[in-house]
XYZ file of C-alpha atoms in Angstrom:
384
model
C 14.095 -29.046 10.429
C 14.201 -28.193 14.136
C 11.088 -27.923 16.250
C 11.803 -24.206 16.772
C 11.964 -23.601 13.016
C 8.745 -25.504 12.404
C 7.037 -23.440 15.095
C 7.830 -20.168 13.354
C 6.681 -21.541 10.008
C 3.308 -22.529 11.441
C 0.506 -20.382 10.038
C -1.433 -20.356 13.308
C 1.629 -19.139 15.206
C 2.268 -16.387 12.684
C -1.382 -15.298 12.741
C -1.300 -15.235 16.535
C 1.761 -12.960 16.429
C 0.057 -10.644 13.925
C -3.003 -10.375 16.160
C -0.849 -9.996 19.268
C 0.925 -6.995 17.717
C -2.486 -5.479 16.973
C -3.556 -6.036 20.580
C -0.349 -4.520 21.961
C -0.815 -1.531 19.674
C -4.365 -1.153 20.975
C -3.221 -1.147 24.596
C -0.520 1.396 23.780
C -3.094 3.636 22.111
C -5.319 3.506 25.190
C -2.358 4.261 27.445
C -1.066 7.168 25.330
C -4.449 8.761 24.827
C -6.519 10.183 21.991
C -3.660 11.734 20.029
C -2.086 8.329 19.446
C -5.140 7.135 17.493
C -5.938 10.432 15.814
C -6.283 8.764 12.381
C -8.923 6.404 13.705
C -10.841 9.389 15.065
C -10.690 11.037 11.641
C -12.050 7.905 9.957
C -14.750 7.448 12.596
C -16.023 11.016 12.762
C -16.221 11.354 8.968
C -19.393 9.254 8.869
C -21.132 11.516 11.381
C -20.017 14.578 9.418
C -21.521 12.936 6.345
C -24.858 12.391 8.101
C -24.896 15.998 9.321
C -24.184 17.309 5.795
C -20.885 18.805 6.895
C -17.801 19.118 4.698
C -15.792 15.956 5.380
C -12.526 17.568 4.358
C -12.298 20.593 6.652
C -10.348 20.837 9.893
C -12.240 19.985 13.068
C -9.671 20.852 15.767
C -12.138 20.180 18.566
C -12.217 16.523 17.469
C -8.845 15.810 15.795
C -5.912 17.359 13.989
C -5.249 16.977 10.236
C -8.040 16.447 7.706
C -9.965 13.601 6.084
C -8.432 12.854 2.642
C -10.408 9.751 1.716
C -13.413 9.346 -0.565
C -16.902 9.790 0.861
C -17.480 6.089 0.125
C -14.834 5.212 2.714
C -17.097 6.554 5.461
C -19.529 3.726 4.645
C -16.782 1.075 4.527
C -15.734 2.174 7.978
C -19.211 1.855 9.517
C -18.455 -1.407 11.408
C -15.715 0.493 13.251
C -17.523 3.867 13.519
C -20.748 2.714 15.162
C -19.366 0.898 18.252
C -17.857 2.877 21.149
C -14.410 4.279 20.347
C -12.508 1.718 22.430
C -14.334 -1.204 20.791
C -14.121 0.206 17.261
C -10.403 0.880 17.616
C -9.722 -2.676 18.772
C -11.776 -4.148 15.922
C -10.001 -1.962 13.365
C -6.509 -2.929 14.503
C -7.360 -6.632 14.696
C -8.998 -6.525 11.276
C -6.003 -4.721 9.724
C -3.573 -7.314 11.077
C -5.752 -10.271 10.081
C -6.407 -8.867 6.585
C -2.685 -8.442 5.925
C -2.039 -12.018 7.038
C -4.947 -13.422 5.012
C -3.971 -11.617 1.789
C -0.529 -13.266 1.862
C -2.055 -16.614 2.823
C -4.245 -16.540 -0.307
C -1.387 -15.861 -2.721
C -0.772 -18.680 -5.235
C 2.841 -19.278 -4.183
C 4.680 -21.976 -2.290
C 4.466 -21.982 1.488
C 8.096 -20.980 2.104
C 7.534 -17.771 0.106
C 4.468 -16.953 2.197
C 6.420 -17.493 5.411
C 9.158 -15.161 4.213
C 6.617 -12.474 3.283
C 4.785 -12.736 6.605
C 7.964 -12.231 8.615
C 9.552 -9.678 6.287
C 6.423 -7.476 6.330
C 5.678 -7.898 10.039
C 7.601 -4.917 11.412
C 6.387 -2.648 8.618
C 2.842 -3.725 9.432
C 3.593 -2.783 13.028
C 4.542 0.724 11.861
C 1.293 1.016 9.916
C -0.758 -0.228 12.867
C 0.869 2.238 15.254
C -0.222 5.007 12.916
C -3.712 3.424 12.848
C -3.617 3.744 9.068
C -5.332 2.132 6.069
C -2.182 1.374 4.075
C -1.925 -2.247 5.183
C -5.403 -2.830 3.774
C -4.446 -1.199 0.468
C -1.396 -3.473 0.254
C -3.589 -6.486 1.015
C -6.102 -5.485 -1.670
C -3.277 -5.222 -4.204
C -2.055 -8.721 -3.357
C -5.577 -10.117 -3.513
C -6.159 -8.500 -6.912
C -3.152 -10.359 -8.283
C -4.202 -13.628 -6.665
C -7.727 -13.389 -8.085
C -6.375 -12.609 -11.562
C -4.127 -15.667 -11.401
C -7.175 -17.764 -10.504
C -9.313 -16.019 -13.191
C -11.832 -14.799 -10.588
C -12.637 -11.678 -12.561
C -15.322 -10.094 -10.377
C -13.180 -10.260 -7.255
C -10.152 -9.024 -9.209
C -12.287 -6.024 -10.185
C -13.768 -5.400 -6.736
C -10.469 -5.248 -4.821
C -8.879 -2.300 -6.687
C -12.245 -0.524 -6.718
C -12.309 -0.736 -2.909
C -8.663 0.348 -2.770
C -9.438 3.417 -4.903
C -12.312 4.358 -2.611
C -9.894 4.294 0.316
C -6.931 6.032 -1.332
C -6.882 6.789 -5.032
C -3.430 5.379 -5.690
C -4.624 1.895 -4.734
C -6.093 1.666 -8.237
C -2.593 1.200 -9.715
C -3.004 -2.585 -9.764
C -5.639 -2.391 -12.515
C -2.665 -2.232 -14.901
C -2.295 -5.946 -14.197
C -5.450 -6.528 -16.249
C -3.410 -5.980 -19.411
C -1.592 -9.276 -18.931
C -4.563 -11.585 -18.412
C -7.316 -12.993 -20.630
C -10.678 -11.180 -20.746
C -9.070 -7.855 -19.853
C -11.983 -5.862 -21.309
C -14.519 -7.864 -19.313
C -12.480 -7.357 -16.143
C -12.243 -3.636 -16.875
C -16.021 -3.417 -17.258
C -16.470 -5.248 -13.961
C -14.065 -2.777 -12.361
C -15.986 0.231 -13.712
C -19.282 -1.194 -12.450
C -17.824 -2.025 -9.021
C -16.297 1.432 -8.703
C -19.536 3.150 -9.704
C -21.509 1.063 -7.226
C -19.082 1.755 -4.385
C -19.004 5.490 -5.078
C -22.798 5.517 -4.775
C -22.755 4.055 -1.259
C -23.222 7.417 0.547
C -26.230 8.289 -1.648
C -28.981 6.717 0.538
C -27.655 8.601 3.576
C -27.481 12.119 2.089
C -29.481 12.352 -1.147
C -28.388 13.154 -4.692
C -27.705 16.889 -4.337
C -25.471 16.502 -1.316
C -23.834 13.415 -2.855
C -22.656 15.501 -5.787
C -21.383 18.181 -3.420
C -19.331 15.833 -1.215
C -17.465 14.438 -4.190
C -16.728 17.943 -5.410
C -15.401 18.820 -1.938
C -13.241 15.670 -1.972
C -11.730 16.614 -5.320
C -10.967 20.137 -4.123
C -9.311 18.692 -1.006
C -7.042 16.459 -3.099
C -6.031 19.384 -5.307
C -5.093 21.463 -2.260
C -3.138 18.570 -0.721
C -1.119 18.050 -3.919
C 0.186 21.607 -3.744
C 1.914 21.294 -0.382
C 3.415 17.788 -0.191
C 6.487 16.143 -1.691
C 6.292 12.877 0.234
C 8.754 10.381 1.675
C 10.052 9.063 -1.637
C 12.107 10.124 -4.622
C 10.994 13.749 -4.292
C 11.697 13.747 -0.568
C 15.203 12.307 -1.036
C 16.081 14.819 -3.759
C 14.668 17.692 -1.732
C 16.747 16.603 1.283
C 19.970 16.921 -0.710
C 18.895 19.815 -2.945
C 16.398 21.772 -0.837
C 14.104 24.025 -2.795
C 15.697 23.115 -6.119
C 13.647 20.127 -7.257
C 11.047 20.313 -9.996
C 8.143 18.247 -8.688
C 6.255 18.291 -11.992
C 9.317 17.071 -13.887
C 9.877 14.203 -11.442
C 6.247 13.160 -11.762
C 6.492 13.230 -15.569
C 9.651 11.085 -15.481
C 7.977 8.606 -13.130
C 4.962 8.316 -15.434
C 7.225 7.830 -18.454
C 9.026 4.998 -16.613
C 5.704 3.357 -15.758
C 4.261 3.753 -19.251
C 7.414 2.571 -21.034
C 7.780 -0.437 -18.732
C 4.126 -1.418 -18.997
C 4.020 -0.857 -22.751
C 7.241 -2.783 -23.369
C 5.983 -5.725 -21.315
C 2.631 -5.692 -23.076
C 3.908 -5.437 -26.640
C 7.390 -6.954 -26.529
C 7.373 -9.724 -23.937
C 5.694 -13.004 -23.121
C 4.531 -11.808 -19.698
C 1.139 -13.496 -20.132
C 2.971 -16.846 -20.238
C 5.579 -16.069 -17.546
C 4.255 -16.109 -13.999
C 7.557 -14.919 -12.565
C 7.484 -11.829 -14.768
C 3.942 -11.019 -13.663
C 4.989 -11.288 -10.010
C 7.900 -8.927 -10.620
C 5.617 -6.453 -12.369
C 3.275 -6.537 -9.351
C 6.279 -5.805 -7.118
C 7.240 -2.911 -9.396
C 3.742 -1.383 -9.158
C 3.599 -1.660 -5.358
C 6.977 0.042 -4.957
C 6.522 2.609 -7.733
C 3.219 3.897 -6.385
C 4.844 4.774 -3.045
C 8.276 6.124 -3.954
C 6.767 8.525 -6.503
C 3.793 9.454 -4.331
C 3.671 13.092 -3.266
C 1.855 12.100 -0.067
C 3.932 9.041 0.923
C 4.801 8.759 4.604
C 6.416 6.153 6.801
C 3.115 4.350 7.386
C 2.616 4.058 3.600
C 5.646 1.825 3.216
C 3.818 -1.390 4.078
C 2.726 -1.238 0.403
C 6.270 -0.817 -0.943
C 7.714 -3.371 1.486
C 5.152 -5.919 0.279
C 6.503 -5.232 -3.193
C 10.095 -5.705 -2.020
C 9.168 -9.051 -0.439
C 7.581 -10.252 -3.695
C 10.563 -9.042 -5.705
C 13.028 -10.904 -3.518
C 11.307 -14.287 -3.449
C 11.164 -14.214 -7.259
C 14.653 -12.741 -7.736
C 17.818 -14.640 -8.674
C 19.215 -14.009 -5.145
C 22.414 -12.534 -6.576
C 24.813 -10.556 -4.409
C 23.198 -7.280 -5.476
C 19.716 -8.665 -4.724
C 20.809 -9.726 -1.231
C 22.514 -6.380 -0.653
C 19.335 -4.459 -1.399
C 17.010 -6.710 0.591
C 19.277 -6.306 3.655
C 19.496 -2.580 2.999
C 15.682 -2.369 2.953
C 15.409 -4.372 6.158
C 17.980 -2.395 8.150
C 17.407 1.094 6.765
C 13.761 1.092 5.693
C 11.909 -1.345 7.921
C 13.967 -0.724 11.072
C 14.333 3.031 10.478
C 11.510 4.109 12.862
C 12.491 1.692 15.647
C 14.582 2.200 18.764
C 17.332 -0.129 17.510
C 18.881 3.129 16.316
C 19.607 6.000 18.722
C 17.063 8.807 18.597
C 19.804 11.226 17.502
C 20.430 9.195 14.328
C 16.723 8.810 13.625
C 15.916 12.496 14.097
C 19.038 14.030 12.509
C 19.880 11.538 9.772
C 17.145 9.034 8.926
C 14.339 11.601 9.022
C 15.893 14.641 7.279
C 17.514 12.574 4.516
C 14.526 10.272 3.898
C 16.728 7.189 4.394
C 13.648 4.960 4.640
C 12.906 5.569 0.963
C 16.369 4.848 -0.454
C 16.244 1.045 -0.238
C 12.895 0.869 -2.026
C 14.157 3.303 -4.671
C 17.137 0.997 -5.257
C 14.900 -2.067 -5.620
C 12.613 -0.180 -7.998
C 15.621 0.667 -10.181
C 16.628 -3.010 -10.231
C 13.106 -3.985 -11.212
C 13.018 -1.312 -13.900
C 16.174 -2.793 -15.421
C 15.038 -6.410 -14.983
C 11.591 -5.929 -16.516
C 12.842 -4.052 -19.552
C 15.589 -6.633 -20.023
C 12.941 -9.343 -20.414
C 11.436 -7.677 -23.479
C 12.238 -8.224 -27.162
C 12.624 -4.468 -27.419
C 15.681 -4.655 -25.148
C 17.292 -7.439 -27.159
C 16.634 -5.659 -30.463
C 18.252 -2.458 -29.223
C 21.986 -1.979 -29.747
C 23.228 -2.059 -26.129
């Protein structure tokens, strides 16, 4: 192995690059002005709206554009970044997001070469998430940590991570389905319920019981309104690009749920997934991709979650020609889609309108759907 190769497999070097990207993003945000870190402003100001008994989920155009879609509990999570001056809080948030993504992969119970691949494969997608100053990289990290804690039978931590993820964005809870394939699933589920209840109560000391009930009602109403207007950068977005105005969103969501339920049920009842680590890894990959490509609110910055799933899928795949085709497709047409390696004309008139970023992850999800069902006794008993 050459010295150059060893350098780029060194954990300290990779961590330094992750943190350097966060620092560069921070400097770019300062140079471009407040609009470039609008999401951070939304997260930061939500705590002060909470203290002032204001509706967290209304528009405040004098402060930022868009609205706060997260749970009231998230305002308390974000306190370490809300209380310092904006410039300091922004820097801490970006550095934390980069470090947390690195650390979650570092803690996975896999061989070092797999970790190195995941760090480098996810790096540019993390960069996209950081430039949007988003929370998605943390949700991806919490999903990976949940799996790692389950593998190590650390039940409390495996319960806490998805509870935190839910309190950031509801779809982060998807990884609780992993509980089905581990011992003491009921105990872990109880831990999860207790963790979630405790986290949801975090705003209570700041606002009192009456207002606490009101803010969660306002959050629910906000989510219902958001669901009515979005189709997301995923399966629905791709279909709408080719058949504008003709897609049935409810039908697509039903089909996606049927796929998830059938796959999960078949693995639970008709496979030996509890004894096959590789199958559990592939199911984790399936969940991370599924939750984004069928998400009505998915956007480019959300894809750090799906790309983490693609990385897991590939390191545990058979590396066939079709596997290699799709991993290259994801790299060149999903990960690199927002970057200047492609002319702006192609990005604005082809990649954007036709949701090209989503297609690679959709393809991998289809492969995983086939692979996971093929591992079940149900598949072998059927007359294919």
